[in-house]
Amino acid sequence: MLNEIVPGKEESNVLKKAAEHFIKKLNSELKNAKAIVGGSVAKDTFLKGDYDIDIFVQFEKEKYKNKDISEILHTKLKLVFKSTSKITGLHKIHGSRDYFQIRQDPFTFEAIPILKIRKTGDAENITDISPLHTEFVKKYQHLADEIRLAKAFCKANKLYGAESYIRGFSGYTLEILIIAHNSFENLMKAASRWKPGIRIDVKAHGVEKLNKSKLSPIIVIDPVQPDRNTAAALSEKKFDEFVKLARDFLHNPSPEFFKQKKFDLERIKSASILRIIPLKGKEDIVGAKLIKCMEYIHRKLKEEGYEVIEHDWHWDDKEAYFWYFVKNKNLPQEKKHYGPPVKENKHLEEFRKKYSHYKIKNDGFRVYVELKRMHTNVNHFLKELVEKDMYIREKVREIKIL
């Protein structure tokens, strides 16, 4: 399996030379700042075929702590790359501190402005600490391929990424988990027994300094920043999926666990499927809107009376799909519309007045009336919902049922 995920010597050299060339050009224009390679390229934990390169631009803290280092870097990048024909775009990405994406086929560089610090307490922004993360992981270079296995495993199973629309494992969290367990196989064995609340603390910092608002199903204490849980973004759903996959892998180890599955509409053809053209914008923000939209539609289906067995989504660069497997695709013509509890006399009277032309019934606890559904078929209901609901229309560019 390693030969499919570990870059060869030639590929590694090409990637590192591209990073060196980028850094050399940028540093020629920088004063009191220095560009360095960061992320998985610096740690040598990047996957075969992954041409994303993080470049951290360190500004001297004393000189720049009260200045807009994002705008300073933006000016320098425009100056350096204005005449480079291979550059297909310099894009500003908005965040807690703006950074920049530069495409130079086949590479994608992310230039991230940071303040140069020596200890975590000096950081003005979480990204300032990134070089310290790199220093820590590089001490465990002998585990690089084990880290690659963990990353490939999570990417193949949609568990990779701490973005709000994914809520999975960050690359740094996986690096810490491998360092804690010393191999991918050991991580699988441990994860197969995990229960919510498990704690990973490779430097034995303890939880005293931990930010209690950042708890999650697994607590991974940052070795270089003890008050931080690197797995704070991980959802219960992703945690449960990881534990189950670990058990499945141990039961039947297979290369298939590391291979990304091609999205296949045919596989979900029995579901109700929506095709979406997302809004343009920052990936994390667009993705978050898609997730909110999918879950909103899920709630509407349940409110209407449909029993949703499973729902999920897929998103690539241009379009997304939501799908809902429902137990009952056709509902009765009439539905129960519930009012207040029978003991709430004031609200009960208001409900009676509103539905004076209907027979008021009660189930022993709450009153209700039987109303006619406009649509009894799930696809007809979805079609009208996505065409008329403004909450949905504001979250996407286009949406239609297939």
mmCIF file of C-alpha atoms in Angstrom:
data_model
loop_
_atom_site.group_PDB
_atom_site.id
_atom_site.type_symbol
_atom_site.label_atom_id
_atom_site.label_comp_id
_atom_site.label_asym_id
_atom_site.label_seq_id
_atom_site.Cartn_x
_atom_site.Cartn_y
_atom_site.Cartn_z
ATOM 1 C CA MET A 1 0.000 0.000 0.000
ATOM 2 C CA LEU A 2 2.855 2.401 0.781
ATOM 3 C CA ASN A 3 3.969 2.608 -2.846
ATOM 4 C CA GLU A 4 0.563 4.134 -3.681
ATOM 5 C CA ILE A 5 0.676 6.877 -1.052
ATOM 6 C CA VAL A 6 4.382 7.624 -0.492
ATOM 7 C CA PRO A 7 5.851 10.010 -3.099
ATOM 8 C CA GLY A 8 8.885 8.715 -4.943
ATOM 9 C CA LYS A 9 12.276 10.397 -4.755
ATOM 10 C CA GLU A 10 11.762 12.205 -8.068
ATOM 11 C CA GLU A 11 8.315 13.516 -7.086
ATOM 12 C CA SER A 12 9.623 14.681 -3.697
ATOM 13 C CA ASN A 13 12.524 16.503 -5.334
ATOM 14 C CA VAL A 14 10.249 18.246 -7.846
ATOM 15 C CA LEU A 15 7.931 19.393 -5.048
ATOM 16 C CA LYS A 16 10.759 20.613 -2.831
ATOM 17 C CA LYS A 17 12.454 22.445 -5.712
ATOM 18 C CA ALA A 18 9.168 24.182 -6.546
ATOM 19 C CA ALA A 19 8.887 25.299 -2.918
ATOM 20 C CA GLU A 20 12.514 26.492 -2.871
ATOM 21 C CA HIS A 21 12.018 28.459 -6.102
ATOM 22 C CA PHE A 22 8.857 30.116 -4.756
ATOM 23 C CA ILE A 23 10.570 31.010 -1.476
ATOM 24 C CA LYS A 24 13.667 32.389 -3.204
ATOM 25 C CA LYS A 25 11.584 34.712 -5.398
ATOM 26 C CA LEU A 26 9.466 35.914 -2.495
ATOM 27 C CA ASN A 27 12.396 36.435 -0.123
ATOM 28 C CA SER A 28 14.094 38.642 -2.717
ATOM 29 C CA GLU A 29 11.371 41.240 -2.060
ATOM 30 C CA LEU A 30 10.950 40.816 1.698
ATOM 31 C CA LYS A 31 12.554 42.960 4.391
ATOM 32 C CA ASN A 32 12.354 42.111 8.100
ATOM 33 C CA ALA A 33 10.455 38.995 7.075
ATOM 34 C CA LYS A 34 11.337 35.561 5.756
ATOM 35 C CA ALA A 35 9.404 32.942 3.785
ATOM 36 C CA ILE A 36 9.826 29.312 4.869
ATOM 37 C CA VAL A 37 8.215 26.066 3.769
ATOM 38 C CA GLY A 38 5.647 24.683 6.214
ATOM 39 C CA GLY A 39 2.939 22.074 6.566
ATOM 40 C CA SER A 40 3.258 18.494 5.359
ATOM 41 C CA VAL A 41 6.019 19.355 2.851
ATOM 42 C CA ALA A 42 8.264 20.660 5.650
ATOM 43 C CA LYS A 43 7.393 17.647 7.816
ATOM 44 C CA ASP A 44 7.775 15.246 4.850
ATOM 45 C CA THR A 45 4.360 13.719 5.559
ATOM 46 C CA PHE A 46 2.653 14.748 2.296
ATOM 47 C CA LEU A 47 0.894 12.157 0.155
ATOM 48 C CA LYS A 48 1.757 11.064 -3.356
ATOM 49 C CA GLY A 49 0.058 13.357 -5.882
ATOM 50 C CA ASP A 50 -0.595 16.092 -3.310
ATOM 51 C CA TYR A 51 0.842 19.307 -4.738
ATOM 52 C CA ASP A 52 -0.420 21.765 -2.122
ATOM 53 C CA ILE A 53 2.493 23.639 -0.551
ATOM 54 C CA ASP A 54 2.242 25.824 2.562
ATOM 55 C CA ILE A 55 4.595 28.795 2.685
ATOM 56 C CA PHE A 56 4.803 30.673 5.985
ATOM 57 C CA VAL A 57 6.055 34.233 5.824
ATOM 58 C CA GLN A 58 7.494 35.151 9.211
ATOM 59 C CA PHE A 59 7.465 38.829 10.175
ATOM 60 C CA GLU A 60 9.533 40.066 13.121
ATOM 61 C CA LYS A 61 7.024 40.445 15.941
ATOM 62 C CA GLU A 62 8.407 43.592 17.563
ATOM 63 C CA LYS A 63 8.341 45.479 14.276
ATOM 64 C CA TYR A 64 5.057 44.166 12.848
ATOM 65 C CA LYS A 65 2.795 43.157 15.761
ATOM 66 C CA ASN A 66 0.542 46.201 15.273
ATOM 67 C CA LYS A 67 0.635 46.203 11.468
ATOM 68 C CA ASP A 68 -1.499 44.513 8.825
ATOM 69 C CA ILE A 69 0.961 41.817 7.754
ATOM 70 C CA SER A 70 -1.635 40.304 5.412
ATOM 71 C CA GLU A 71 -1.799 43.474 3.347
ATOM 72 C CA ILE A 72 1.995 43.840 3.384
ATOM 73 C CA LEU A 73 2.363 40.277 2.081
ATOM 74 C CA HIS A 74 -0.339 40.867 -0.533
ATOM 75 C CA THR A 75 1.607 43.825 -1.913
ATOM 76 C CA LYS A 76 4.823 41.790 -2.092
ATOM 77 C CA LEU A 77 3.127 38.824 -3.786
ATOM 78 C CA LYS A 78 1.621 41.059 -6.478
ATOM 79 C CA LEU A 79 5.037 42.557 -7.107
ATOM 80 C CA VAL A 80 6.841 39.199 -7.288
ATOM 81 C CA PHE A 81 4.362 37.347 -9.483
ATOM 82 C CA LYS A 82 2.897 40.072 -11.704
ATOM 83 C CA SER A 83 4.943 39.002 -14.750
ATOM 84 C CA THR A 84 4.878 35.220 -14.263
ATOM 85 C CA SER A 85 2.861 33.665 -17.076
ATOM 86 C CA LYS A 86 2.445 30.305 -15.318
ATOM 87 C CA ILE A 87 0.567 31.898 -12.415
ATOM 88 C CA THR A 88 -3.164 31.348 -12.925
ATOM 89 C CA GLY A 89 -4.373 33.391 -9.991
ATOM 90 C CA LEU A 90 -3.478 35.164 -6.792
ATOM 91 C CA HIS A 91 -6.457 34.864 -4.470
ATOM 92 C CA LYS A 92 -6.984 36.378 -1.047
ATOM 93 C CA ILE A 93 -8.580 33.938 1.391
ATOM 94 C CA HIS A 94 -10.378 35.636 4.275
ATOM 95 C CA GLY A 95 -9.842 34.256 7.763
ATOM 96 C CA SER A 96 -8.816 35.289 11.270
ATOM 97 C CA ARG A 97 -5.808 36.619 9.381
ATOM 98 C CA ASP A 98 -6.082 36.762 5.588
ATOM 99 C CA TYR A 99 -3.747 34.531 3.583
ATOM 100 C CA PHE A 100 -3.171 33.931 -0.122
ATOM 101 C CA GLN A 101 -3.474 31.135 -2.634
ATOM 102 C CA ILE A 102 -1.307 31.091 -5.734
ATOM 103 C CA ARG A 103 -1.786 28.489 -8.460
ATOM 104 C CA GLN A 104 1.225 27.540 -10.543
ATOM 105 C CA ASP A 105 0.304 24.367 -12.384
ATOM 106 C CA PRO A 106 0.508 21.678 -11.057
ATOM 107 C CA PHE A 107 1.212 23.285 -7.672
ATOM 108 C CA THR A 108 -1.012 25.276 -5.346
ATOM 109 C CA PHE A 109 0.874 27.487 -2.912
ATOM 110 C CA GLU A 110 -0.692 28.980 0.187
ATOM 111 C CA ALA A 111 1.260 31.977 1.463
ATOM 112 C CA ILE A 112 0.403 32.540 5.114
ATOM 113 C CA PRO A 113 1.604 35.648 7.001
ATOM 114 C CA ILE A 114 2.665 34.947 10.584
ATOM 115 C CA LEU A 115 4.573 36.630 13.376
ATOM 116 C CA LYS A 116 7.868 35.013 14.316
ATOM 117 C CA ILE A 117 7.624 33.701 17.873
ATOM 118 C CA ARG A 118 9.734 31.531 20.144
ATOM 119 C CA LYS A 119 7.008 30.275 22.472
ATOM 120 C CA THR A 120 3.259 29.750 22.100
ATOM 121 C CA GLY A 121 2.387 32.452 24.622
ATOM 122 C CA ASP A 122 3.746 35.080 22.223
ATOM 123 C CA ALA A 123 1.287 34.152 19.456
ATOM 124 C CA GLU A 124 -1.218 36.745 18.246
ATOM 125 C CA ASN A 125 -2.926 34.206 15.964
ATOM 126 C CA ILE A 126 -3.109 30.386 15.903
ATOM 127 C CA THR A 127 -1.129 30.337 12.641
ATOM 128 C CA ASP A 128 1.854 31.954 14.407
ATOM 129 C CA ILE A 129 2.366 28.625 16.198
ATOM 130 C CA SER A 130 2.528 26.505 13.020
ATOM 131 C CA PRO A 131 6.364 26.462 12.736
ATOM 132 C CA LEU A 132 6.509 25.111 16.301
ATOM 133 C CA HIS A 133 4.158 22.295 15.244
ATOM 134 C CA THR A 134 6.519 21.543 12.359
ATOM 135 C CA GLU A 135 9.535 21.424 14.678
ATOM 136 C CA PHE A 136 7.746 18.952 16.948
ATOM 137 C CA VAL A 137 6.633 16.558 14.185
ATOM 138 C CA LYS A 138 10.051 16.593 12.473
ATOM 139 C CA LYS A 139 11.519 14.972 15.590
ATOM 140 C CA TYR A 140 9.596 11.829 14.605
ATOM 141 C CA GLN A 141 10.732 11.548 10.992
ATOM 142 C CA HIS A 142 10.894 7.744 11.312
ATOM 143 C CA LEU A 143 7.074 7.746 11.553
ATOM 144 C CA ALA A 144 6.488 9.734 8.335
ATOM 145 C CA ASP A 145 5.100 6.778 6.370
ATOM 146 C CA GLU A 146 2.870 5.717 9.277
ATOM 147 C CA ILE A 147 1.472 9.264 9.293
ATOM 148 C CA ARG A 148 0.865 8.991 5.558
ATOM 149 C CA LEU A 149 -1.148 5.805 6.125
ATOM 150 C CA ALA A 150 -3.332 7.596 8.677
ATOM 151 C CA LYS A 151 -3.896 10.548 6.343
ATOM 152 C CA ALA A 152 -4.719 8.325 3.352
ATOM 153 C CA PHE A 153 -7.088 6.256 5.514
ATOM 154 C CA CYS A 154 -8.988 9.340 6.671
ATOM 155 C CA LYS A 155 -9.061 10.995 3.246
ATOM 156 C CA ALA A 156 -10.446 7.840 1.629
ATOM 157 C CA ASN A 157 -13.233 7.668 4.208
ATOM 158 C CA LYS A 158 -14.173 11.379 4.310
ATOM 159 C CA LEU A 159 -12.758 11.879 7.793
ATOM 160 C CA TYR A 160 -9.935 14.254 6.873
ATOM 161 C CA GLY A 161 -10.154 17.970 7.555
ATOM 162 C CA ALA A 162 -11.125 20.124 10.535
ATOM 163 C CA GLU A 163 -13.178 22.573 8.449
ATOM 164 C CA SER A 164 -16.651 23.307 9.816
ATOM 165 C CA TYR A 165 -18.365 21.474 6.955
ATOM 166 C CA ILE A 166 -16.241 18.329 7.497
ATOM 167 C CA ARG A 167 -15.516 18.254 11.250
ATOM 168 C CA GLY A 168 -12.975 15.480 10.880
ATOM 169 C CA PHE A 169 -9.312 15.028 11.820
ATOM 170 C CA SER A 170 -6.763 17.692 10.913
ATOM 171 C CA GLY A 171 -3.425 16.585 9.504
ATOM 172 C CA TYR A 172 -1.679 17.757 12.679
ATOM 173 C CA THR A 173 -4.056 15.749 14.878
ATOM 174 C CA LEU A 174 -3.310 12.597 12.868
ATOM 175 C CA GLU A 175 0.415 13.276 13.200
ATOM 176 C CA ILE A 176 0.038 13.479 16.982
ATOM 177 C CA LEU A 177 -2.064 10.296 17.080
ATOM 178 C CA ILE A 178 0.589 8.347 15.170
ATOM 179 C CA ILE A 179 3.353 9.741 17.390
ATOM 180 C CA ALA A 180 1.310 8.697 20.444
ATOM 181 C CA HIS A 181 0.798 5.126 19.171
ATOM 182 C CA ASN A 182 4.042 4.638 17.212
ATOM 183 C CA SER A 183 2.379 3.059 14.151
ATOM 184 C CA PHE A 184 -0.815 3.066 12.103
ATOM 185 C CA GLU A 185 -1.640 -0.497 13.156
ATOM 186 C CA ASN A 186 -1.306 0.418 16.837
ATOM 187 C CA LEU A 187 -3.565 3.429 16.260
ATOM 188 C CA MET A 188 -6.207 1.149 14.712
ATOM 189 C CA LYS A 189 -5.994 -1.241 17.666
ATOM 190 C CA ALA A 190 -6.376 1.600 20.155
ATOM 191 C CA ALA A 191 -9.141 3.369 18.194
ATOM 192 C CA SER A 192 -11.194 0.169 17.959
ATOM 193 C CA ARG A 193 -11.593 0.396 21.763
ATOM 194 C CA TRP A 194 -12.118 4.148 22.060
ATOM 195 C CA LYS A 195 -15.075 5.545 23.956
ATOM 196 C CA PRO A 196 -16.111 9.222 23.931
ATOM 197 C CA GLY A 197 -13.900 11.198 26.303
ATOM 198 C CA ILE A 198 -10.646 9.428 25.421
ATOM 199 C CA ARG A 199 -7.601 11.619 26.038
ATOM 200 C CA ILE A 200 -4.304 11.642 24.114
ATOM 201 C CA ASP A 201 -1.519 13.565 25.838
ATOM 202 C CA VAL A 202 1.891 12.675 24.375
ATOM 203 C CA LYS A 203 3.771 15.184 26.532
ATOM 204 C CA ALA A 204 1.798 14.467 29.722
ATOM 205 C CA HIS A 205 0.750 18.112 30.080
ATOM 206 C CA GLY A 206 -2.485 17.190 31.860
ATOM 207 C CA VAL A 207 -5.853 18.881 31.360
ATOM 208 C CA GLU A 208 -5.460 21.723 33.856
ATOM 209 C CA LYS A 209 -4.604 24.279 31.170
ATOM 210 C CA LEU A 210 -7.071 22.941 28.603
ATOM 211 C CA ASN A 211 -9.742 25.314 27.307
ATOM 212 C CA LYS A 212 -12.889 23.591 28.618
ATOM 213 C CA SER A 213 -15.014 25.114 25.845
ATOM 214 C CA LYS A 214 -13.069 23.096 23.264
ATOM 215 C CA LEU A 215 -14.055 19.596 24.353
ATOM 216 C CA SER A 216 -14.882 16.876 21.813
ATOM 217 C CA PRO A 217 -15.340 13.064 21.732
ATOM 218 C CA ILE A 218 -11.553 12.726 21.783
ATOM 219 C CA ILE A 219 -9.214 15.195 23.469
ATOM 220 C CA VAL A 220 -5.820 15.481 21.784
ATOM 221 C CA ILE A 221 -3.711 17.878 23.808
ATOM 222 C CA ASP A 222 -1.367 19.911 21.635
ATOM 223 C CA PRO A 223 2.210 18.975 22.624
ATOM 224 C CA VAL A 224 3.407 22.539 22.037
ATOM 225 C CA GLN A 225 0.300 24.383 23.281
ATOM 226 C CA PRO A 226 -1.173 22.578 26.329
ATOM 227 C CA ASP A 227 -4.353 24.685 26.503
ATOM 228 C CA ARG A 228 -5.436 23.528 23.034
ATOM 229 C CA ASN A 229 -7.376 20.434 21.992
ATOM 230 C CA THR A 230 -6.283 19.828 18.385
ATOM 231 C CA ALA A 231 -9.349 17.613 17.830
ATOM 232 C CA ALA A 232 -11.840 20.240 19.052
ATOM 233 C CA ALA A 233 -13.573 20.348 15.665
ATOM 234 C CA LEU A 234 -14.203 16.582 15.518
ATOM 235 C CA SER A 235 -17.908 15.683 15.507
ATOM 236 C CA GLU A 236 -19.426 12.694 17.294
ATOM 237 C CA LYS A 237 -20.469 11.298 13.924
ATOM 238 C CA LYS A 238 -16.911 11.380 12.542
ATOM 239 C CA PHE A 239 -15.544 9.952 15.800
ATOM 240 C CA ASP A 240 -18.001 7.040 15.656
ATOM 241 C CA GLU A 241 -17.202 6.417 11.986
ATOM 242 C CA PHE A 242 -13.457 6.327 12.723
ATOM 243 C CA VAL A 243 -13.927 3.823 15.567
ATOM 244 C CA LYS A 244 -16.103 1.584 13.381
ATOM 245 C CA LEU A 245 -13.645 1.773 10.479
ATOM 246 C CA ALA A 246 -10.782 0.845 12.811
ATOM 247 C CA ARG A 247 -12.701 -2.262 13.873
ATOM 248 C CA ASP A 248 -13.544 -3.127 10.274
ATOM 249 C CA PHE A 249 -9.925 -2.677 9.216
ATOM 250 C CA LEU A 250 -8.602 -4.941 11.978
ATOM 251 C CA HIS A 251 -11.190 -7.578 11.090
ATOM 252 C CA ASN A 252 -10.276 -7.519 7.406
ATOM 253 C CA PRO A 253 -7.213 -5.376 6.502
ATOM 254 C CA SER A 254 -7.420 -4.309 2.873
ATOM 255 C CA PRO A 255 -5.905 -1.685 0.548
ATOM 256 C CA GLU A 256 -9.489 -0.611 -0.219
ATOM 257 C CA PHE A 257 -9.584 1.278 3.092
ATOM 258 C CA PHE A 258 -6.986 3.693 1.676
ATOM 259 C CA LYS A 259 -8.536 4.283 -1.754
ATOM 260 C CA GLN A 260 -10.853 7.198 -2.354
ATOM 261 C CA LYS A 261 -14.167 6.017 -3.748
ATOM 262 C CA LYS A 262 -15.448 7.629 -6.914
ATOM 263 C CA PHE A 263 -18.851 9.212 -6.424
ATOM 264 C CA ASP A 264 -21.469 7.091 -8.193
ATOM 265 C CA LEU A 265 -25.031 8.361 -8.638
ATOM 266 C CA GLU A 266 -26.109 4.883 -9.677
ATOM 267 C CA ARG A 267 -25.350 3.602 -6.174
ATOM 268 C CA ILE A 268 -27.921 5.953 -4.610
ATOM 269 C CA LYS A 269 -30.523 5.923 -7.389
ATOM 270 C CA SER A 270 -33.257 4.671 -5.027
ATOM 271 C CA ALA A 271 -32.884 7.798 -2.873
ATOM 272 C CA SER A 272 -34.382 11.240 -3.400
ATOM 273 C CA ILE A 273 -31.468 13.175 -4.909
ATOM 274 C CA LEU A 274 -30.891 16.923 -5.175
ATOM 275 C CA ARG A 275 -28.268 18.451 -7.458
ATOM 276 C CA ILE A 276 -26.789 21.754 -6.275
ATOM 277 C CA ILE A 277 -24.632 24.449 -7.849
ATOM 278 C CA PRO A 278 -22.962 26.058 -4.806
ATOM 279 C CA LEU A 279 -22.366 29.748 -4.259
ATOM 280 C CA LYS A 280 -18.911 31.113 -4.998
ATOM 281 C CA GLY A 281 -16.612 31.950 -2.115
ATOM 282 C CA LYS A 282 -14.224 30.579 0.473
ATOM 283 C CA GLU A 283 -14.428 26.794 0.602
ATOM 284 C CA ASP A 284 -15.098 26.610 4.341
ATOM 285 C CA ILE A 285 -17.936 29.151 4.164
ATOM 286 C CA VAL A 286 -19.530 27.628 1.061
ATOM 287 C CA GLY A 287 -19.237 24.146 2.561
ATOM 288 C CA ALA A 288 -20.835 25.290 5.825
ATOM 289 C CA LYS A 289 -23.797 26.730 3.886
ATOM 290 C CA LEU A 290 -24.229 23.451 2.017
ATOM 291 C CA ILE A 291 -24.230 21.456 5.262
ATOM 292 C CA LYS A 292 -26.804 23.803 6.831
ATOM 293 C CA CYS A 293 -28.959 23.511 3.728
ATOM 294 C CA MET A 294 -28.780 19.693 3.714
ATOM 295 C CA GLU A 295 -29.705 19.445 7.409
ATOM 296 C CA TYR A 296 -32.509 22.008 6.995
ATOM 297 C CA ILE A 297 -34.067 19.892 4.236
ATOM 298 C CA HIS A 298 -33.660 16.821 6.452
ATOM 299 C CA ARG A 299 -35.611 18.571 9.239
ATOM 300 C CA LYS A 300 -38.343 19.630 6.824
ATOM 301 C CA LEU A 301 -38.747 16.050 5.612
ATOM 302 C CA LYS A 302 -39.122 14.803 9.188
ATOM 303 C CA GLU A 303 -41.570 17.584 10.064
ATOM 304 C CA GLU A 304 -43.692 16.589 7.084
ATOM 305 C CA GLY A 305 -43.787 13.007 8.345
ATOM 306 C CA TYR A 306 -41.175 11.274 6.199
ATOM 307 C CA GLU A 307 -38.950 8.770 8.003
ATOM 308 C CA VAL A 308 -35.418 9.455 6.772
ATOM 309 C CA ILE A 309 -33.312 6.303 7.122
ATOM 310 C CA GLU A 310 -30.075 7.824 5.844
ATOM 311 C CA HIS A 311 -28.911 11.085 4.331
ATOM 312 C CA ASP A 312 -25.542 12.282 3.087
ATOM 313 C CA TRP A 313 -23.845 14.507 0.558
ATOM 314 C CA HIS A 314 -21.037 14.806 -1.970
ATOM 315 C CA TRP A 315 -19.288 17.960 -3.140
ATOM 316 C CA ASP A 316 -16.628 18.548 -5.751
ATOM 317 C CA ASP A 317 -15.426 21.838 -7.227
ATOM 318 C CA LYS A 318 -18.456 22.525 -9.417
ATOM 319 C CA GLU A 319 -21.502 20.822 -7.954
ATOM 320 C CA ALA A 320 -22.891 19.038 -4.921
ATOM 321 C CA TYR A 321 -25.470 16.349 -4.317
ATOM 322 C CA PHE A 322 -27.731 15.745 -1.314
ATOM 323 C CA TRP A 323 -29.542 12.446 -1.013
ATOM 324 C CA TYR A 324 -32.210 11.142 1.348
ATOM 325 C CA PHE A 325 -33.274 7.539 1.717
ATOM 326 C CA VAL A 326 -36.832 7.592 3.082
ATOM 327 C CA LYS A 327 -38.816 4.624 4.355
ATOM 328 C CA ASN A 328 -42.166 5.951 3.201
ATOM 329 C CA LYS A 329 -42.004 7.751 -0.166
ATOM 330 C CA ASN A 330 -45.776 8.287 -0.175
ATOM 331 C CA LEU A 331 -47.745 9.572 2.804
ATOM 332 C CA PRO A 332 -51.493 9.639 3.549
ATOM 333 C CA GLN A 333 -53.457 12.605 2.225
ATOM 334 C CA GLU A 334 -54.114 13.879 5.747
ATOM 335 C CA LYS A 335 -51.558 14.790 8.406
ATOM 336 C CA LYS A 336 -51.808 15.670 12.074
ATOM 337 C CA HIS A 337 -51.042 19.291 12.872
ATOM 338 C CA TYR A 338 -50.409 19.604 16.607
ATOM 339 C CA GLY A 339 -51.327 22.505 18.825
ATOM 340 C CA PRO A 340 -50.629 23.230 22.515
ATOM 341 C CA PRO A 341 -50.881 20.783 25.440
ATOM 342 C CA VAL A 342 -54.472 20.275 26.622
ATOM 343 C CA LYS A 343 -53.713 22.003 29.963
ATOM 344 C CA GLU A 344 -52.651 25.329 28.412
ATOM 345 C CA ASN A 345 -56.088 26.968 28.321
ATOM 346 C CA LYS A 346 -55.029 30.324 26.852
ATOM 347 C CA HIS A 347 -53.082 28.838 23.932
ATOM 348 C CA LEU A 348 -55.724 26.158 23.509
ATOM 349 C CA GLU A 349 -58.406 28.792 22.934
ATOM 350 C CA GLU A 350 -56.243 30.560 20.331
ATOM 351 C CA PHE A 351 -55.727 27.243 18.537
ATOM 352 C CA ARG A 352 -59.495 26.563 18.537
ATOM 353 C CA LYS A 353 -60.213 29.980 17.012
ATOM 354 C CA LYS A 354 -57.562 29.546 14.311
ATOM 355 C CA TYR A 355 -58.879 26.130 13.305
ATOM 356 C CA SER A 356 -62.574 26.728 13.995
ATOM 357 C CA HIS A 357 -63.553 24.999 10.741
ATOM 358 C CA TYR A 358 -61.746 21.808 11.712
ATOM 359 C CA LYS A 359 -62.587 19.113 14.210
ATOM 360 C CA ILE A 360 -60.270 19.535 17.206
ATOM 361 C CA LYS A 361 -58.943 16.223 18.497
ATOM 362 C CA ASN A 362 -56.500 15.301 21.252
ATOM 363 C CA ASP A 363 -54.164 12.410 21.902
ATOM 364 C CA GLY A 364 -54.382 12.731 25.678
ATOM 365 C CA PHE A 365 -51.578 15.285 25.892
ATOM 366 C CA ARG A 366 -51.902 17.716 22.976
ATOM 367 C CA VAL A 367 -54.665 18.839 20.674
ATOM 368 C CA TYR A 368 -54.411 18.504 16.913
ATOM 369 C CA VAL A 369 -56.320 18.917 13.685
ATOM 370 C CA GLU A 370 -56.070 16.852 10.543
ATOM 371 C CA LEU A 371 -54.951 18.895 7.535
ATOM 372 C CA LYS A 372 -54.610 17.894 3.915
ATOM 373 C CA ARG A 373 -51.101 17.667 2.532
ATOM 374 C CA MET A 374 -50.343 19.612 -0.624
ATOM 375 C CA HIS A 375 -47.972 16.825 -1.664
ATOM 376 C CA THR A 376 -48.073 13.211 -0.553
ATOM 377 C CA ASN A 377 -45.049 12.105 -2.620
ATOM 378 C CA VAL A 378 -41.593 12.854 -1.229
ATOM 379 C CA ASN A 379 -40.151 14.038 -4.541
ATOM 380 C CA HIS A 380 -43.098 16.356 -5.180
ATOM 381 C CA PHE A 381 -42.670 17.768 -1.668
ATOM 382 C CA LEU A 382 -38.934 18.323 -2.202
ATOM 383 C CA LYS A 383 -39.472 19.953 -5.591
ATOM 384 C CA GLU A 384 -41.776 22.603 -4.138
ATOM 385 C CA LEU A 385 -39.593 23.053 -1.047
ATOM 386 C CA VAL A 386 -36.378 23.809 -2.955
ATOM 387 C CA GLU A 387 -38.188 26.062 -5.438
ATOM 388 C CA LYS A 388 -39.937 28.263 -2.867
ATOM 389 C CA ASP A 389 -38.072 28.139 0.451
ATOM 390 C CA MET A 390 -35.993 31.320 0.791
ATOM 391 C CA TYR A 391 -33.657 29.841 3.418
ATOM 392 C CA ILE A 392 -32.580 27.232 0.873
ATOM 393 C CA ARG A 393 -32.401 29.705 -2.031
ATOM 394 C CA GLU A 394 -30.047 31.959 -0.042
ATOM 395 C CA LYS A 395 -27.612 29.117 0.671
ATOM 396 C CA VAL A 396 -27.072 27.892 -2.918
ATOM 397 C CA ARG A 397 -26.881 29.222 -6.469
ATOM 398 C CA GLU A 398 -29.055 26.497 -8.002
ATOM 399 C CA ILE A 399 -30.846 23.447 -6.636
ATOM 400 C CA LYS A 400 -33.146 20.923 -8.275
ATOM 401 C CA ILE A 401 -34.398 17.414 -7.748
ATOM 402 C CA LEU A 402 -33.150 14.698 -10.097
#
